Amino acid sequence: MGLEQPFATRSVGVSRFIAAGLLAAGVVLGTPAAGAPTLVYDQVIGSSYPHAPGRLGNLLYLSVSGPDYGVASYDLTTGVGTTIDAPRMTFSAFPLVVGNQVFFRGVPADGDGSLGLYRVAGAGSTLLATTDDLGAAGTMRQVGSQAVFAFADPTHGNELWITDATVVGTHLLVDINPGGDSDPVFGPVINGVLFFSADDGVHGRELWKCDGTAAGTVMVKDIEPGPDGSAPSSFVATGSWVVFRASDSAAGTEPWKSDGTAANTVMIEDIEPGITGSSPIGFAKIGSWIYFQARRVLTGAEPYRTDGNVVEFIADINPSFGASSPEGFAEYDGLVYFQADDGVHGRELWRTNGTAAGTELFAEFEPGSAGRYVREFTVHAGALYFVVTGDEAFDDDLWRTEGTAADLTRIAVRPDFGSRAMGLYSDGTYLYFGANDGTQVGHELRRLTWGEESLELAYDYNTDNGGNAEQLTAYDGNIVGIAHPYATGRDLWLYDLADIESSRNLDELLDLFEDQMPVGAELVVDGSLVYFTSFDGDTGFEVAVYDGVEVHQLDVNPGPTGCTPSDLVVTDNGKAFFVGRDEASGNFGLYRITPPPSVAVGLVHDCGNDRPEQLTVLGGSVIFVNTDPDHGTELWTSNGTTTQLLADINPGTAGSNPQSLVRMGEHVFFTATRPDTGRELWTTNGTGFGTHLVGEVNVGPASSAVNQLTDAYPLLYFRASTPSTASW
């Protein structure tokens, strides 16, 4: 049914036109006369971001992303890739190869938020167990023919579990801390025995061992008597011993070792005498030595090594009280490579033969004190490969060396930019890794036999494109919108139409919380300002304002709880309103934002226990649906200063329950219910006098059930029902 609308004409805004030209493959624009739309920016170029490789036989298992997160396999013999059939996950599902089984964990996107532990079964998967603890099953160890892992259930908390890769064989092994969480942290398996730390609720966190049975799961030694515990961690195996760091009240945190007996669980050396301790970290077994970082007052954090009996100080790389903080120790061609900061060159690549004289700066990737980070050392075909990160232009690139600075070479997967290399794995013939070549292939699994000249695509898991852009709105000659390119999460993006490749994720530009725009987030543009609802780790789900330079984060409820905002709107004269909930009172309210430079938020009207809905702009005011004890659910209005009932359409406490508010020109159309008319079509000009029934489609108390109001100026379309026509 049509209804003439003789009010002022409205222009179709740029944001509406852009939304009509949106395609899932990227950002698409068109013109009314152009016919087919034109792809402006392919935001996601089909990347799967393969990483976290684990091998079982001839199959390499990888964590991948794309339209969803999951696990894939790659056959090292045939070169064929397969995505494992499993539910869509909300975050990376890292494969864990344990014995002859492959497990992974993840939170199904269509589930109830629980984390599931799965077993790979051919090209499919089997759900073994679920938990509400999203940190569960992060590490698994093979003990005998089964896998031991940490898992939580409502009855026992986070405890030690075991699985034989079947549903019935996945269960609690032992409840170490009855009534609490023992929170096991795993070390190595030595001669069939798993070493780990746990808190039994009596002795604090101490060293434990497990042979795969409940009876064989026992505390090795109470290193620090009392409830505080010694907090063993950083485990590494050497022969039949486990080396780790632990703390006692006499020596502080120092290196310890154990063969699984209380008598032979001892401190190796008190590196920093006194209760402060040397806080050793980063243990790495290389040959007959274990390299690590330890701290002394006189030298700061520097490199050390131990054979389990003696401890040797290697070198004071950052002299005097400075700390070089060495980490990432890896062996290549008889030398140990690592990263450290000498106080002059920043964090760069070093190497040592275990002596002060044989410790030297090997390569400076970033001249000056800024330095670069080096990670994922992998030996392949007689050369050392690694990833260098930290430079804006060539971030996360693959490099190689044969032991001299002269042959240090960057593998240019993407010659003009960083390739985000990750997940290095060598099978002896090929070096496999994930990287982005800057083409439509995107970030996929690649391989090489030697240098850059042998580089090739191993497998393209994600051939689908799409940034899932939505709510695209004109902003300062460009476009702002919400996009979800999977790898970075659902965030606020600014698309630069003059230089589309420079389009950027505002959470990266402004150091916002990643995946800040959950489903249901809103954005509204008002001139140079972008108002949006977003999630931040410090404030929770709140409202923020972007002024083209910085983001101003509002916080109705101080702290991480958030006010759960909705109905974000800006009036014709620039007043920004939204609905939020005050944590202290539990009441919903209508809030108004003071724009930059003096950004603030204030409560305009306390709406009690019922959330106001359908905020609709009309001139300099908002029209909305609100409930109060005296009038029930009716139409209200606010200009930011005065908030009042607009019209008591159905006098009394029952209310008229207005729905489907739609603005056309200087009026808002809606539906409302009265006993004498039922639900029919109404309109308002923002005043009580100008709020009235448009007409009865079905005359009398029998409602025509008007709904689905659609603005098609100069006509308003809607759906209604009469006895003779039914729904029309």
PDB file of N, CA and C in Angstrom, residues 98 140-149 161-165:
ATOM      1  N   VAL A  98      51.088 -35.601  19.017  1.00  0.00           N
ATOM      2  CA  VAL A  98      51.462 -36.342  20.220  1.00  0.00           C
ATOM      3  C   VAL A  98      51.487 -37.822  19.860  1.00  0.00           C
ATOM      4  N   MET A 140      50.230 -30.662  25.290  1.00  0.00           N
ATOM      5  CA  MET A 140      49.983 -32.081  25.549  1.00  0.00           C
ATOM      6  C   MET A 140      51.317 -32.815  25.484  1.00  0.00           C
ATOM      7  N   ARG A 141      51.427 -33.890  26.253  1.00  0.00           N
ATOM      8  CA  ARG A 141      52.644 -34.698  26.255  1.00  0.00           C
ATOM      9  C   ARG A 141      52.272 -36.175  26.131  1.00  0.00           C
ATOM     10  N   GLN A 142      53.092 -36.917  25.367  1.00  0.00           N
ATOM     11  CA  GLN A 142      52.894 -38.352  25.272  1.00  0.00           C
ATOM     12  C   GLN A 142      53.549 -39.036  26.463  1.00  0.00           C
ATOM     13  N   VAL A 143      52.744 -39.798  27.194  1.00  0.00           N
ATOM     14  CA  VAL A 143      53.238 -40.599  28.309  1.00  0.00           C
ATOM     15  C   VAL A 143      52.766 -42.023  28.050  1.00  0.00           C
ATOM     16  N   GLY A 144      53.700 -42.908  27.737  1.00  0.00           N
ATOM     17  CA  GLY A 144      53.305 -44.244  27.315  1.00  0.00           C
ATOM     18  C   GLY A 144      52.605 -44.157  25.973  1.00  0.00           C
ATOM     19  N   SER A 145      51.447 -44.795  25.854  1.00  0.00           N
ATOM     20  CA  SER A 145      50.690 -44.776  24.598  1.00  0.00           C
ATOM     21  C   SER A 145      49.590 -43.728  24.598  1.00  0.00           C
ATOM     22  N   GLN A 146      49.532 -42.898  25.647  1.00  0.00           N
ATOM     23  CA  GLN A 146      48.452 -41.930  25.766  1.00  0.00           C
ATOM     24  C   GLN A 146      49.007 -40.503  25.852  1.00  0.00           C
ATOM     25  N   ALA A 147      48.096 -39.537  25.793  1.00  0.00           N
ATOM     26  CA  ALA A 147      48.468 -38.126  25.872  1.00  0.00           C
ATOM     27  C   ALA A 147      47.933 -37.537  27.165  1.00  0.00           C
ATOM     28  N   VAL A 148      48.782 -36.816  27.873  1.00  0.00           N
ATOM     29  CA  VAL A 148      48.403 -36.154  29.122  1.00  0.00           C
ATOM     30  C   VAL A 148      48.304 -34.657  28.848  1.00  0.00           C
ATOM     31  N   PHE A 149      47.300 -34.016  29.425  1.00  0.00           N
ATOM     32  CA  PHE A 149      47.100 -32.586  29.192  1.00  0.00           C
ATOM     33  C   PHE A 149      46.345 -31.974  30.367  1.00  0.00           C
ATOM     34  N   TRP A 161      44.492 -34.417  32.910  1.00  0.00           N
ATOM     35  CA  TRP A 161      43.628 -35.332  32.168  1.00  0.00           C
ATOM     36  C   TRP A 161      44.491 -36.231  31.288  1.00  0.00           C
ATOM     37  N   ILE A 162      43.854 -37.279  30.751  1.00  0.00           N
ATOM     38  CA  ILE A 162      44.552 -38.217  29.872  1.00  0.00           C
ATOM     39  C   ILE A 162      43.599 -38.651  28.771  1.00  0.00           C
ATOM     40  N   THR A 163      44.143 -38.981  27.604  1.00  0.00           N
ATOM     41  CA  THR A 163      43.308 -39.455  26.504  1.00  0.00           C
ATOM     42  C   THR A 163      44.041 -40.502  25.683  1.00  0.00           C
ATOM     43  N   ASP A 164      43.268 -41.458  25.175  1.00  0.00           N
ATOM     44  CA  ASP A 164      43.789 -42.435  24.219  1.00  0.00           C
ATOM     45  C   ASP A 164      43.268 -42.126  22.818  1.00  0.00           C
ATOM     46  N   ALA A 165      42.772 -40.893  22.630  1.00  0.00           N
ATOM     47  CA  ALA A 165      42.244 -40.386  21.359  1.00  0.00           C
ATOM     48  C   ALA A 165      40.835 -40.877  21.069  1.00  0.00           C
TER      49      ALA A 165
END
